Short mmCIF file of C-alpha atoms and ligand atoms in Angstrom, two decimals:
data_model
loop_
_atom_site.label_atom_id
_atom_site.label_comp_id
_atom_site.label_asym_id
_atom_site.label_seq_id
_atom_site.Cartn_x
_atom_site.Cartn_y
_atom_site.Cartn_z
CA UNK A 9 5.88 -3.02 13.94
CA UNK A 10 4.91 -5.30 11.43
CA UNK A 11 6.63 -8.69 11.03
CA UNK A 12 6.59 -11.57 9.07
CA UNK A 13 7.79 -15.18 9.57
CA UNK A 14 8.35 -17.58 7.21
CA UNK A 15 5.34 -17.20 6.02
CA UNK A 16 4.30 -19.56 2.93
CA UNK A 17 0.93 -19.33 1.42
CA UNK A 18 -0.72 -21.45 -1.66
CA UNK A 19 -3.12 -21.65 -4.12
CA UNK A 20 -3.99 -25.09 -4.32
CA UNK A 21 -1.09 -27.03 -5.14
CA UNK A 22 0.70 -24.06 -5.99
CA UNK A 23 2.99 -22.33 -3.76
CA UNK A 24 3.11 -18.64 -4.44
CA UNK A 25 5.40 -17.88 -1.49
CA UNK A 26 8.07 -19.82 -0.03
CA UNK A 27 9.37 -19.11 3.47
CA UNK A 28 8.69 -14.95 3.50
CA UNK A 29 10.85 -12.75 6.18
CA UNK A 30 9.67 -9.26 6.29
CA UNK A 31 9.81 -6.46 8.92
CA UNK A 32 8.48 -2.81 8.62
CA UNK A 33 9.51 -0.92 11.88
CA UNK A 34 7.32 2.18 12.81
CA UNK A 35 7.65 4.80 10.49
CA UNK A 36 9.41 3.47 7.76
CA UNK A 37 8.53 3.44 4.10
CA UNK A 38 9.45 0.44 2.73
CA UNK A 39 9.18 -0.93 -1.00
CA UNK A 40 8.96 -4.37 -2.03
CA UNK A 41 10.26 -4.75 -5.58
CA UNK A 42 9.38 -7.91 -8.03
CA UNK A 43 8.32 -8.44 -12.19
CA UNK A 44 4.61 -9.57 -13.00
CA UNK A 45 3.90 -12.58 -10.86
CA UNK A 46 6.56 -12.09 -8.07
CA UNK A 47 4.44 -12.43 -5.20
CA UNK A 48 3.56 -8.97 -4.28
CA UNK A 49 -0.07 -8.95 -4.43
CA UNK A 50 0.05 -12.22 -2.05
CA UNK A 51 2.10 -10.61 0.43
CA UNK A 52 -0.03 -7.91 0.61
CA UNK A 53 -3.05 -9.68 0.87
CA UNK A 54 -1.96 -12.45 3.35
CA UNK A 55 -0.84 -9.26 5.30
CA UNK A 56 -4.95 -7.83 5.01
CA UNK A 57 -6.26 -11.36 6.05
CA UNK A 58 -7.67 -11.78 2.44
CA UNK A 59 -5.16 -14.97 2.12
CA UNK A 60 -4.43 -17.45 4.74
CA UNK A 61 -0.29 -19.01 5.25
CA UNK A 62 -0.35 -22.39 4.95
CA UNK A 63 2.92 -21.65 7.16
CA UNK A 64 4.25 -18.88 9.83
CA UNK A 65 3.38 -15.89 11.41
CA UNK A 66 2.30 -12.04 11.41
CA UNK A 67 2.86 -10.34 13.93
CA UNK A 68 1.71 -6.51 14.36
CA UNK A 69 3.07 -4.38 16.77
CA UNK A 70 1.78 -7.03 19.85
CA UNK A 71 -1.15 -9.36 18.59
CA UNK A 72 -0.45 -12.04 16.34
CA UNK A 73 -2.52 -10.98 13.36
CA UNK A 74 -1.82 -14.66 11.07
CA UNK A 75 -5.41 -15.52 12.15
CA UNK A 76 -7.69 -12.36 12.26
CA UNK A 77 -10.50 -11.47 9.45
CA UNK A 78 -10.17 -8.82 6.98
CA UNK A 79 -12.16 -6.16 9.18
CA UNK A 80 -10.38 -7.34 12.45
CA UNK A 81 -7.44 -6.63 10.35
CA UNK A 82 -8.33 -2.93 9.04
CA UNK A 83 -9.37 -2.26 12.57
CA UNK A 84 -6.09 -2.96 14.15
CA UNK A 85 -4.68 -0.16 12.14
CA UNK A 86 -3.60 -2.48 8.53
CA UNK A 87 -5.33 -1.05 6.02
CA UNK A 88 -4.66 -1.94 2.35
CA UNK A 89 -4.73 0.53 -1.39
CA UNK A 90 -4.97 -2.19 -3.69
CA UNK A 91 -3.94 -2.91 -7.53
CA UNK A 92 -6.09 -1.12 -9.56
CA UNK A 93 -7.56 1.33 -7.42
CA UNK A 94 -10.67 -0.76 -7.13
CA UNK A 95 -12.83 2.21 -6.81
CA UNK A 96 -16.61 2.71 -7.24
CA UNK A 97 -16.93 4.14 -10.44
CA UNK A 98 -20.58 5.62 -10.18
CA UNK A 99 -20.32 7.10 -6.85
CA UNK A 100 -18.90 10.32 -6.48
CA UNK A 101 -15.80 11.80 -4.92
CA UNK A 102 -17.19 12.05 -1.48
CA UNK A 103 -18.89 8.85 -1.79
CA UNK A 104 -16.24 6.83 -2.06
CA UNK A 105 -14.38 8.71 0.88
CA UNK A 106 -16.66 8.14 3.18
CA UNK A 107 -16.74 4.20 2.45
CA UNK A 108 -13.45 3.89 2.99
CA UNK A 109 -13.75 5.15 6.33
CA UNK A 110 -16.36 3.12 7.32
CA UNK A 111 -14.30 1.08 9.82
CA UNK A 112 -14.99 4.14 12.49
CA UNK A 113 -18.41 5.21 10.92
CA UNK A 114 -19.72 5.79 14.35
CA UNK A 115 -17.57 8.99 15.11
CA UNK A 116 -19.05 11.14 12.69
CA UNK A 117 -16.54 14.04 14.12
CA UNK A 118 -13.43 12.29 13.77
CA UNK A 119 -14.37 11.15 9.96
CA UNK A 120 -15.43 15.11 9.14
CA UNK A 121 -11.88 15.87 10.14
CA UNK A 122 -10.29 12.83 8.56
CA UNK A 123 -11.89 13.97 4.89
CA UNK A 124 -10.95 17.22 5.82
CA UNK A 125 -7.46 16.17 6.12
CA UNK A 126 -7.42 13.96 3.11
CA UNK A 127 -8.86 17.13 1.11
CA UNK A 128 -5.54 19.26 2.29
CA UNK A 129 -3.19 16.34 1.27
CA UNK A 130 -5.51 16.17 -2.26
CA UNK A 131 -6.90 19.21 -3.02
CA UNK A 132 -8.31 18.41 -5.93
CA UNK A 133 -10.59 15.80 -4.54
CA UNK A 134 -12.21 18.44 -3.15
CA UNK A 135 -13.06 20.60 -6.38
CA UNK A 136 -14.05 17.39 -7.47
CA UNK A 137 -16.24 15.78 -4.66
CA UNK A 138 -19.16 15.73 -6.27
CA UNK A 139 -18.27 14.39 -9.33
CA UNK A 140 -18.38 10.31 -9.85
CA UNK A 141 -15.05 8.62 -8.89
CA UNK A 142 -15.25 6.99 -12.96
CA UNK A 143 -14.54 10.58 -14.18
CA UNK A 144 -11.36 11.60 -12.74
CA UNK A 145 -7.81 11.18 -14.66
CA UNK A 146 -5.54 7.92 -13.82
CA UNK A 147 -3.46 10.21 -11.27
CA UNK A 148 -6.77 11.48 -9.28
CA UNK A 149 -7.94 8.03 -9.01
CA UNK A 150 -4.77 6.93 -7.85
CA UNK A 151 -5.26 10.19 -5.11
CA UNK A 152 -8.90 8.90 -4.41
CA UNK A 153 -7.70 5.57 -4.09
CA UNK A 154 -4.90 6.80 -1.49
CA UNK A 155 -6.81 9.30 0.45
CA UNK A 156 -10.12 6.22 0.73
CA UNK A 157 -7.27 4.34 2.28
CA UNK A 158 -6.39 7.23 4.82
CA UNK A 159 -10.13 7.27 5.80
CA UNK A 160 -9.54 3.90 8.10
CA UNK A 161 -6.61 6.49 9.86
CA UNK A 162 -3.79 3.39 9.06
CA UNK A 163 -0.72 2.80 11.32
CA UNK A 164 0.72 1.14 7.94
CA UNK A 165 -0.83 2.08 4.67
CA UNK A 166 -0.68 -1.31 1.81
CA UNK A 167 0.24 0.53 -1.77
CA UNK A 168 -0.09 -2.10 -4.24
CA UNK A 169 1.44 -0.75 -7.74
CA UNK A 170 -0.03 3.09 -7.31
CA UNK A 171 2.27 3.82 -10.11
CA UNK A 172 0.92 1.40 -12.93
CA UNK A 173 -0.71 3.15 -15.60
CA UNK A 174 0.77 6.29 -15.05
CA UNK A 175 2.32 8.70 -16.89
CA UNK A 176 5.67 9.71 -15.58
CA UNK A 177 5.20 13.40 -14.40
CA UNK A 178 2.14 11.89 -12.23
CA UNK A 179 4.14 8.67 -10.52
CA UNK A 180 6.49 11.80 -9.67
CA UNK A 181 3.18 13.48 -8.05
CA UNK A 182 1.72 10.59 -6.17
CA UNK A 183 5.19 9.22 -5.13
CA UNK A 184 5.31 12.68 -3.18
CA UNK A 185 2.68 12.64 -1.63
CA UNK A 186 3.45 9.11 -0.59
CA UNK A 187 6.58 10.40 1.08
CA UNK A 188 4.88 13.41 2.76
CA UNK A 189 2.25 10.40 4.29
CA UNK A 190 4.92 8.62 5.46
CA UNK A 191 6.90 12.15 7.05
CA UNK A 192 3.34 12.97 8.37
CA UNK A 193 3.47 9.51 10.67
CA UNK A 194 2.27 6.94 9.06
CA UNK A 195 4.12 3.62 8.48
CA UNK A 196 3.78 2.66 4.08
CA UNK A 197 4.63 -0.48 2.89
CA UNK A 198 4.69 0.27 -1.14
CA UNK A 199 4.99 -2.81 -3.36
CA UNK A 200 6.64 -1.34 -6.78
CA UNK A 201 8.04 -2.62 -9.87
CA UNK A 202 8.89 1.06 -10.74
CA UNK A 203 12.31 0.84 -8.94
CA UNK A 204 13.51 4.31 -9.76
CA UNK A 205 10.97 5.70 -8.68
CA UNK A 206 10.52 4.09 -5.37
CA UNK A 207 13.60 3.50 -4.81
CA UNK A 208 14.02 7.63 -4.33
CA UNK A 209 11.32 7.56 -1.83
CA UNK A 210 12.15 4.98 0.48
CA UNK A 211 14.28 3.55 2.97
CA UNK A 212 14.66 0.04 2.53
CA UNK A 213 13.95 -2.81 0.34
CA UNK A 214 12.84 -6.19 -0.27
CA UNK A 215 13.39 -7.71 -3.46
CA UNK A 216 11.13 -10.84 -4.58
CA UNK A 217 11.45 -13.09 -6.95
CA UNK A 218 8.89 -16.45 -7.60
CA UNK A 219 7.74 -16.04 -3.97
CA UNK A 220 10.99 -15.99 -2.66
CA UNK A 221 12.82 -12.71 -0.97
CA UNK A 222 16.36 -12.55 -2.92
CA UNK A 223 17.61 -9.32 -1.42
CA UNK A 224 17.04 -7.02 1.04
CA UNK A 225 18.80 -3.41 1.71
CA UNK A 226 19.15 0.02 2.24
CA UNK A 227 17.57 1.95 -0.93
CA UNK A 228 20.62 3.87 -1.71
CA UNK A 229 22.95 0.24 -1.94
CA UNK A 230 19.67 -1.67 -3.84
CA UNK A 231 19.91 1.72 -5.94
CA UNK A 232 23.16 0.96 -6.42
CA UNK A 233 22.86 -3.01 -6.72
CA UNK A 234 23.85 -3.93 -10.80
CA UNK A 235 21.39 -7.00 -10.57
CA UNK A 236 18.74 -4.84 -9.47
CA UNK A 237 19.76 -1.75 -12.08
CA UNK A 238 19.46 -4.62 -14.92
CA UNK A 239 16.13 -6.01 -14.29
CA UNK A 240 14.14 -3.28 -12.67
CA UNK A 241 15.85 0.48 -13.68
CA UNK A 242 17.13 -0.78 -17.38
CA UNK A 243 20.18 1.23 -17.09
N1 ATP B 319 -6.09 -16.50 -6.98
C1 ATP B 319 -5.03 -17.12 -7.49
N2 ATP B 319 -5.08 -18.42 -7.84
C2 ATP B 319 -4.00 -19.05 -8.35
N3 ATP B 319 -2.81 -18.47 -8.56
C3 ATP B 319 -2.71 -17.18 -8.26
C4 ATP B 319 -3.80 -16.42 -7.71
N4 ATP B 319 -3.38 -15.16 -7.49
C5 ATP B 319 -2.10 -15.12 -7.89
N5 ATP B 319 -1.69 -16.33 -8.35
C6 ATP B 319 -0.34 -16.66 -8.83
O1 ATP B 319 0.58 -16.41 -7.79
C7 ATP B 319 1.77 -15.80 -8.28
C8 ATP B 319 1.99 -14.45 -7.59
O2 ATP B 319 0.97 -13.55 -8.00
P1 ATP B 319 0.84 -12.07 -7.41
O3 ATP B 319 -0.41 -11.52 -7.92
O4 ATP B 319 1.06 -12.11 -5.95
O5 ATP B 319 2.10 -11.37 -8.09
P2 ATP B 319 2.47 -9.83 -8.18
O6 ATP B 319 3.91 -9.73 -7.80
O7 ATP B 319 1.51 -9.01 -7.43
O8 ATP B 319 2.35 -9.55 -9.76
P3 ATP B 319 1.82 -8.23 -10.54
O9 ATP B 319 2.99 -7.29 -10.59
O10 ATP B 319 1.47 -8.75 -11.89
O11 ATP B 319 0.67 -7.65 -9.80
C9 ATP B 319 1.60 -15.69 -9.79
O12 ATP B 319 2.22 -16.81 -10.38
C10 ATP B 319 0.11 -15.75 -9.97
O13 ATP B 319 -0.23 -16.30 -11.23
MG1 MG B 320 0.26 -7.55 -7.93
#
């Protein structure tokens, strides 16, 4: 569904990935492990057009998507959670709902249901629509952050790091509703450096290291892996 091709990108003279092969078929949740640095938050955002390859290809489901901007990008059905939430602190619940759906702001009905939806999956955004975004817990901005993401109805959902900051009984929380997303239909590609965690969750996994993909795997056998229980489960 969505494929990637040796696919190098820079910052200036600095190459942040070298030569990237990744492939998320339909309805797979897929994590993408790698320490501070690693690359993650480039792959993600060369995937959401925010970053341009100086080499290879995306491909998404049939349209070569290596070329497209941001919006073209969301509207094709790739729509990115970032790091750190990157919510609007001021606006309220609702507000910021309704923004992240603004991709298909011209069917009022189908948005209605979408928050509707997004309210049954987070029920306590909706005791707390009214309230500003800036006042919720870590975990319900983490929820907010999710369910503004669901608002552009993805055919793969971005999760960059939703467990940072997060106190363990919460990653536990979000990480299921991640899963039931994911059961429900849609496609997640979860970048992680919480490897237990995500590793429970999903079914396969990339492993990068300086921009470079050094493993790849079924959870269970990168579960499993002793170089990956050393430097990402510390047991
Ligand atoms: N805008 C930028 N300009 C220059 N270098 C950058 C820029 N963004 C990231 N880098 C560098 O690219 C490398 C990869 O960074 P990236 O943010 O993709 O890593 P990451 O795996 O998401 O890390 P983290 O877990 O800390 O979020 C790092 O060495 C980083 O310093
Ligand atoms: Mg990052």
């Amino acid at each position: 569904m969505l494929k990637l091709e040796n696919v190098s990108v820079h910052y200036g003279a600095y190459q942040a990935l070298s030569n990237i092969n990744l492939a998320v078929e339909q309805g797979e949740l897929v994590v993408l492990l790698g320490a501070n640095g690693a690359g993650k938050s480039t792959i993600f955002r060369t995937i959401s057009g925010l970053s341009k390859p100086s080499s290879g290809t995306i491909h998404f489901v049939d349209q070569n998507v290596g070329g497209l901007s941001a919006d073209r990008i969301v509207e094709a059905g790739i729509v990115q959670c970032a790091e750190g939430r990157k919510l609007f602190p001021q606006m309220t619940v609702y507000q910021n709902l309704i923004l992240g759906g603004y991709v298909h702001r011209k069917n009022k009905d189908k948005q209605k249901q979408t928050i509707q939806e997004v309210y049954e999956l987070f029920p306590i955004l909706k005791d707390k629509r009214n309230d500003p975004a800036g006042s919720l817990s870590g975990g319900q901005q983490q929820m907010l952050a999710i369910g503004r993401a669901l608002m552009a109805h993805p055919k793969v959902l971005l999760l960059d790091e939703p467990s940072i900051g997060l106190a363990p009984l919460i990653v536990e929380q979000v990480f299921e509703v991640i899963k039931q997303i994911n059961k429900s239909g849609t496609t997640v590609l979860l970048a992680e450096q919480n490897a237990n965690a995500a590793l429970r969750i999903a079914d396969r996994g990339y492993v990068i290291e300086t921009g470079s993909i050094v493993l790849e795997g079924r959870s269970k056998d990168l579960f499993e892996n002793d170089d990956i229980r050393k430097a990402y489960i510390g047991a």
